[in-house]
Amino acid sequence: MGPWPAAAALALLGFSRVVQAQPERKAAAVELLRLWRQSGGALLIRHAATESGLGDPAGFTLGQCRTQRNLSDAGKQASQAFGAWLQTQNFKPDAVLSSQWCRCQDTARLAFGQFEDWPALNSTFAGQGDPAAQKKALLARLRGWPQGRTEVWVTHQVNMTGLTGAYPSMGEGFLVDREGRLLARAELAP
């Protein structure tokens, strides 16, 4: 991955302002990062906050952001803040993968600068995609990498819940091990 954007110093998942207001969020994010450094695994991130709505508008087209529900200004700021926070922690994941939905790509881009699309992270909401095949692909990737590897997967609530059984809020991160087990979770807004 190339250099992280300087703008990342602003605000994934609600960082700097929330951290000062809610020390417990910061403590959860710090603990999640400690476990991630120690054991590796994937940090699944539900895209940051979006414009209001559920799902995507009628006429949604993959690759055409204007047809999708996109990040709100708060979501953009939070994504940048998360990337900046990781930089201050001297942590850079081995890889950043994203759903092909614009709100996920924008979360990844603003937080990390670069990412790779991975269709297995695409939404399966409202009959889209193939939930069983996508979960199988996620688990295969987790099980196939060396101990200690760290990756970020920016995705959707349905995929995170399908893998772990837990429900994430927008901008929340789930750290999972090589078996897809939930190790820690935090609103990435330290």
mmCIF file of C-alpha atoms in Angstrom:
data_model
loop_
_atom_site.group_PDB
_atom_site.id
_atom_site.type_symbol
_atom_site.label_atom_id
_atom_site.label_comp_id
_atom_site.label_asym_id
_atom_site.label_seq_id
_atom_site.Cartn_x
_atom_site.Cartn_y
_atom_site.Cartn_z
ATOM 1 C CA MET A 1 0.000 0.000 0.000
ATOM 2 C CA GLY A 2 1.132 3.482 -0.721
ATOM 3 C CA PRO A 3 1.239 6.416 1.668
ATOM 4 C CA TRP A 4 -1.810 7.157 3.731
ATOM 5 C CA PRO A 5 -3.598 10.401 2.910
ATOM 6 C CA ALA A 6 -2.616 13.367 4.991
ATOM 7 C CA ALA A 7 -6.299 14.182 5.297
ATOM 8 C CA ALA A 8 -6.665 11.059 7.406
ATOM 9 C CA ALA A 9 -5.903 13.300 10.343
ATOM 10 C CA LEU A 10 -9.546 14.407 10.502
ATOM 11 C CA ALA A 11 -12.191 12.079 11.657
ATOM 12 C CA LEU A 12 -13.641 5.900 10.366
ATOM 13 C CA LEU A 13 -15.908 5.530 12.377
ATOM 14 C CA GLY A 14 -16.271 8.626 14.524
ATOM 15 C CA PHE A 15 -12.788 9.028 16.114
ATOM 16 C CA SER A 16 -11.343 12.135 17.722
ATOM 17 C CA ARG A 17 -14.410 13.976 19.021
ATOM 18 C CA VAL A 18 -16.018 10.811 20.319
ATOM 19 C CA VAL A 19 -12.813 9.631 21.984
ATOM 20 C CA GLN A 20 -12.593 12.673 24.175
ATOM 21 C CA ALA A 21 -16.272 12.407 25.055
ATOM 22 C CA GLN A 22 -16.315 8.667 25.613
ATOM 23 C CA PRO A 23 -13.152 7.155 27.116
ATOM 24 C CA GLU A 24 -14.715 3.672 27.083
ATOM 25 C CA ARG A 25 -14.808 3.758 23.275
ATOM 26 C CA LYS A 26 -11.142 4.631 23.176
ATOM 27 C CA ALA A 27 -10.317 1.848 25.604
ATOM 28 C CA ALA A 28 -12.245 -0.677 23.475
ATOM 29 C CA ALA A 29 -10.450 0.461 20.307
ATOM 30 C CA VAL A 30 -7.056 0.325 22.030
ATOM 31 C CA GLU A 31 -7.801 -3.186 23.320
ATOM 32 C CA LEU A 32 -8.949 -4.321 19.865
ATOM 33 C CA LEU A 33 -5.710 -2.989 18.356
ATOM 34 C CA ARG A 34 -3.642 -4.716 21.074
ATOM 35 C CA LEU A 35 -5.289 -8.060 20.289
ATOM 36 C CA TRP A 36 -4.923 -7.495 16.547
ATOM 37 C CA ARG A 37 -1.187 -6.811 16.894
ATOM 38 C CA GLN A 38 -0.773 -9.838 19.141
ATOM 39 C CA SER A 39 -2.753 -12.445 17.218
ATOM 40 C CA GLY A 40 -3.369 -11.098 13.727
ATOM 41 C CA GLY A 41 -6.669 -11.698 12.016
ATOM 42 C CA ALA A 42 -9.105 -9.674 9.973
ATOM 43 C CA LEU A 43 -10.679 -6.448 11.128
ATOM 44 C CA LEU A 44 -14.093 -6.386 9.474
ATOM 45 C CA ILE A 45 -15.389 -2.859 9.305
ATOM 46 C CA ARG A 46 -18.948 -1.968 8.499
ATOM 47 C CA HIS A 47 -18.746 1.053 6.220
ATOM 48 C CA ALA A 48 -18.863 4.387 7.975
ATOM 49 C CA ALA A 49 -22.038 6.435 8.426
ATOM 50 C CA THR A 50 -24.103 7.014 5.297
ATOM 51 C CA GLU A 51 -26.815 9.267 4.032
ATOM 52 C CA SER A 52 -30.180 8.226 5.453
ATOM 53 C CA GLY A 53 -31.951 5.229 4.029
ATOM 54 C CA LEU A 54 -31.928 1.463 3.967
ATOM 55 C CA GLY A 55 -30.234 -0.488 1.219
ATOM 56 C CA ASP A 56 -29.809 1.281 -2.098
ATOM 57 C CA PRO A 57 -32.240 3.268 -4.219
ATOM 58 C CA ALA A 58 -34.146 1.708 -7.108
ATOM 59 C CA GLY A 59 -31.885 1.643 -10.145
ATOM 60 C CA PHE A 60 -28.751 0.930 -8.082
ATOM 61 C CA THR A 61 -25.785 0.052 -10.281
ATOM 62 C CA LEU A 62 -22.490 -1.302 -9.016
ATOM 63 C CA GLY A 63 -19.668 1.033 -10.050
ATOM 64 C CA GLN A 64 -21.937 4.085 -10.338
ATOM 65 C CA CYS A 65 -21.797 5.913 -7.041
ATOM 66 C CA ARG A 66 -24.508 8.395 -7.953
ATOM 67 C CA THR A 67 -27.009 5.501 -7.979
ATOM 68 C CA GLN A 68 -26.056 4.295 -4.475
ATOM 69 C CA ARG A 69 -26.480 5.341 -0.861
ATOM 70 C CA ASN A 70 -23.127 6.938 -0.058
ATOM 71 C CA LEU A 71 -21.148 8.134 2.951
ATOM 72 C CA SER A 72 -22.386 11.179 4.791
ATOM 73 C CA ASP A 73 -19.975 13.993 5.641
ATOM 74 C CA ALA A 74 -19.712 12.527 9.153
ATOM 75 C CA GLY A 75 -18.854 9.120 7.680
ATOM 76 C CA LYS A 76 -16.131 10.646 5.521
ATOM 77 C CA GLN A 77 -14.625 12.483 8.487
ATOM 78 C CA ALA A 78 -14.788 9.387 10.668
ATOM 79 C CA SER A 79 -13.032 7.288 8.013
ATOM 80 C CA GLN A 80 -10.206 9.793 7.792
ATOM 81 C CA ALA A 81 -9.908 9.951 11.572
ATOM 82 C CA PHE A 82 -9.643 6.191 11.895
ATOM 83 C CA GLY A 83 -6.796 6.063 9.400
ATOM 84 C CA ALA A 84 -5.032 8.883 11.210
ATOM 85 C CA TRP A 85 -5.472 7.139 14.560
ATOM 86 C CA LEU A 86 -3.931 3.923 13.238
ATOM 87 C CA GLN A 87 -1.002 5.959 11.941
ATOM 88 C CA THR A 88 -0.454 7.465 15.388
ATOM 89 C CA GLN A 89 -0.450 3.908 16.739
ATOM 90 C CA ASN A 90 2.260 2.928 14.215
ATOM 91 C CA PHE A 91 0.038 0.250 12.738
ATOM 92 C CA LYS A 92 -0.451 -0.590 9.104
ATOM 93 C CA PRO A 93 -2.390 -3.729 8.085
ATOM 94 C CA ASP A 94 -0.893 -6.172 5.602
ATOM 95 C CA ALA A 95 -3.828 -5.659 3.217
ATOM 96 C CA VAL A 96 -7.056 -3.659 2.892
ATOM 97 C CA LEU A 97 -9.917 -5.255 0.961
ATOM 98 C CA SER A 98 -13.301 -3.719 0.217
ATOM 99 C CA SER A 99 -16.755 -4.476 -1.045
ATOM 100 C CA GLN A 100 -17.388 -2.998 -4.477
ATOM 101 C CA TRP A 101 -20.100 -0.689 -3.050
ATOM 102 C CA CYS A 102 -18.998 2.956 -3.128
ATOM 103 C CA ARG A 103 -19.678 3.522 0.587
ATOM 104 C CA CYS A 104 -17.246 0.719 1.448
ATOM 105 C CA GLN A 105 -14.640 1.798 -1.095
ATOM 106 C CA ASP A 106 -14.817 5.374 0.174
ATOM 107 C CA THR A 107 -14.435 4.213 3.785
ATOM 108 C CA ALA A 108 -11.339 2.206 2.800
ATOM 109 C CA ARG A 109 -9.863 4.950 0.612
ATOM 110 C CA LEU A 110 -10.310 7.689 3.192
ATOM 111 C CA ALA A 111 -8.913 5.578 6.035
ATOM 112 C CA PHE A 112 -6.097 3.732 4.269
ATOM 113 C CA GLY A 113 -5.438 5.436 0.941
ATOM 114 C CA GLN A 114 -5.452 2.234 -1.070
ATOM 115 C CA PHE A 115 -7.485 -0.963 -1.133
ATOM 116 C CA GLU A 116 -8.379 -3.882 -3.359
ATOM 117 C CA ASP A 117 -11.931 -4.781 -4.338
ATOM 118 C CA TRP A 118 -13.020 -8.237 -3.233
ATOM 119 C CA PRO A 119 -16.508 -9.325 -4.398
ATOM 120 C CA ALA A 120 -16.806 -11.749 -1.449
ATOM 121 C CA LEU A 121 -17.314 -8.624 0.710
ATOM 122 C CA ASN A 122 -20.206 -7.328 -1.427
ATOM 123 C CA SER A 123 -23.608 -6.924 0.170
ATOM 124 C CA THR A 124 -26.034 -9.819 0.292
ATOM 125 C CA PHE A 125 -28.885 -7.600 1.515
ATOM 126 C CA ALA A 126 -32.319 -8.118 -0.049
ATOM 127 C CA GLY A 127 -31.357 -11.172 -2.096
ATOM 128 C CA GLN A 128 -28.171 -9.808 -3.621
ATOM 129 C CA GLY A 129 -25.097 -11.990 -3.935
ATOM 130 C CA ASP A 130 -24.703 -15.513 -2.594
ATOM 131 C CA PRO A 131 -24.379 -15.432 1.221
ATOM 132 C CA ALA A 132 -23.222 -19.055 1.592
ATOM 133 C CA ALA A 133 -20.579 -18.823 -1.136
ATOM 134 C CA GLN A 134 -19.337 -15.460 0.113
ATOM 135 C CA LYS A 135 -19.033 -16.706 3.716
ATOM 136 C CA LYS A 136 -17.142 -19.743 2.434
ATOM 137 C CA ALA A 137 -14.716 -17.442 0.573
ATOM 138 C CA LEU A 138 -14.171 -15.314 3.685
ATOM 139 C CA LEU A 139 -13.391 -18.359 5.809
ATOM 140 C CA ALA A 140 -11.110 -19.848 3.150
ATOM 141 C CA ARG A 141 -9.065 -16.655 3.029
ATOM 142 C CA LEU A 142 -8.824 -16.461 6.824
ATOM 143 C CA ARG A 143 -7.721 -20.085 7.140
ATOM 144 C CA GLY A 144 -5.230 -19.810 4.298
ATOM 145 C CA TRP A 145 -2.996 -17.061 5.575
ATOM 146 C CA PRO A 146 -0.018 -17.260 7.939
ATOM 147 C CA GLN A 147 -0.348 -16.713 11.667
ATOM 148 C CA GLY A 148 -0.043 -13.043 12.566
ATOM 149 C CA ARG A 149 -1.270 -11.627 9.237
ATOM 150 C CA THR A 150 -3.478 -8.536 9.572
ATOM 151 C CA GLU A 151 -6.089 -7.467 7.060
ATOM 152 C CA VAL A 152 -8.917 -4.952 6.971
ATOM 153 C CA TRP A 153 -12.140 -5.972 5.240
ATOM 154 C CA VAL A 154 -14.579 -3.113 4.650
ATOM 155 C CA THR A 155 -17.999 -4.610 4.139
ATOM 156 C CA HIS A 156 -21.676 -4.573 5.133
ATOM 157 C CA GLN A 157 -23.708 -5.500 8.212
ATOM 158 C CA VAL A 158 -25.190 -8.615 6.604
ATOM 159 C CA ASN A 159 -21.775 -10.123 5.921
ATOM 160 C CA MET A 160 -20.425 -9.345 9.374
ATOM 161 C CA THR A 161 -23.521 -10.783 11.040
ATOM 162 C CA GLY A 162 -23.442 -13.822 8.741
ATOM 163 C CA LEU A 163 -19.859 -14.601 9.744
ATOM 164 C CA THR A 164 -20.013 -13.820 13.462
ATOM 165 C CA GLY A 165 -23.679 -13.811 14.493
ATOM 166 C CA ALA A 166 -23.226 -10.286 15.927
ATOM 167 C CA TYR A 167 -24.806 -7.071 14.624
ATOM 168 C CA PRO A 168 -22.443 -4.129 13.942
ATOM 169 C CA SER A 169 -23.351 -0.475 13.838
ATOM 170 C CA MET A 170 -22.071 1.698 10.998
ATOM 171 C CA GLY A 171 -18.377 2.251 11.483
ATOM 172 C CA GLU A 172 -17.964 -0.583 13.964
ATOM 173 C CA GLY A 173 -15.097 -3.026 13.650
ATOM 174 C CA PHE A 174 -15.066 -6.730 14.463
ATOM 175 C CA LEU A 175 -11.725 -8.467 14.949
ATOM 176 C CA VAL A 176 -12.007 -12.119 13.906
ATOM 177 C CA ASP A 177 -9.511 -14.944 14.125
ATOM 178 C CA ARG A 178 -8.571 -17.441 11.411
ATOM 179 C CA GLU A 179 -11.783 -19.392 12.101
ATOM 180 C CA GLY A 180 -14.012 -16.331 11.794
ATOM 181 C CA ARG A 181 -14.626 -16.163 15.547
ATOM 182 C CA LEU A 182 -15.279 -12.739 17.018
ATOM 183 C CA LEU A 183 -12.359 -11.778 19.290
ATOM 184 C CA ALA A 184 -13.153 -8.126 19.939
ATOM 185 C CA ARG A 185 -15.385 -5.372 18.717
ATOM 186 C CA ALA A 186 -15.217 -1.636 18.960
ATOM 187 C CA GLU A 187 -16.702 1.456 17.496
ATOM 188 C CA LEU A 188 -13.620 2.642 15.784
ATOM 189 C CA ALA A 189 -13.938 6.072 17.217
ATOM 190 C CA PRO A 190 -11.275 6.288 19.916
#
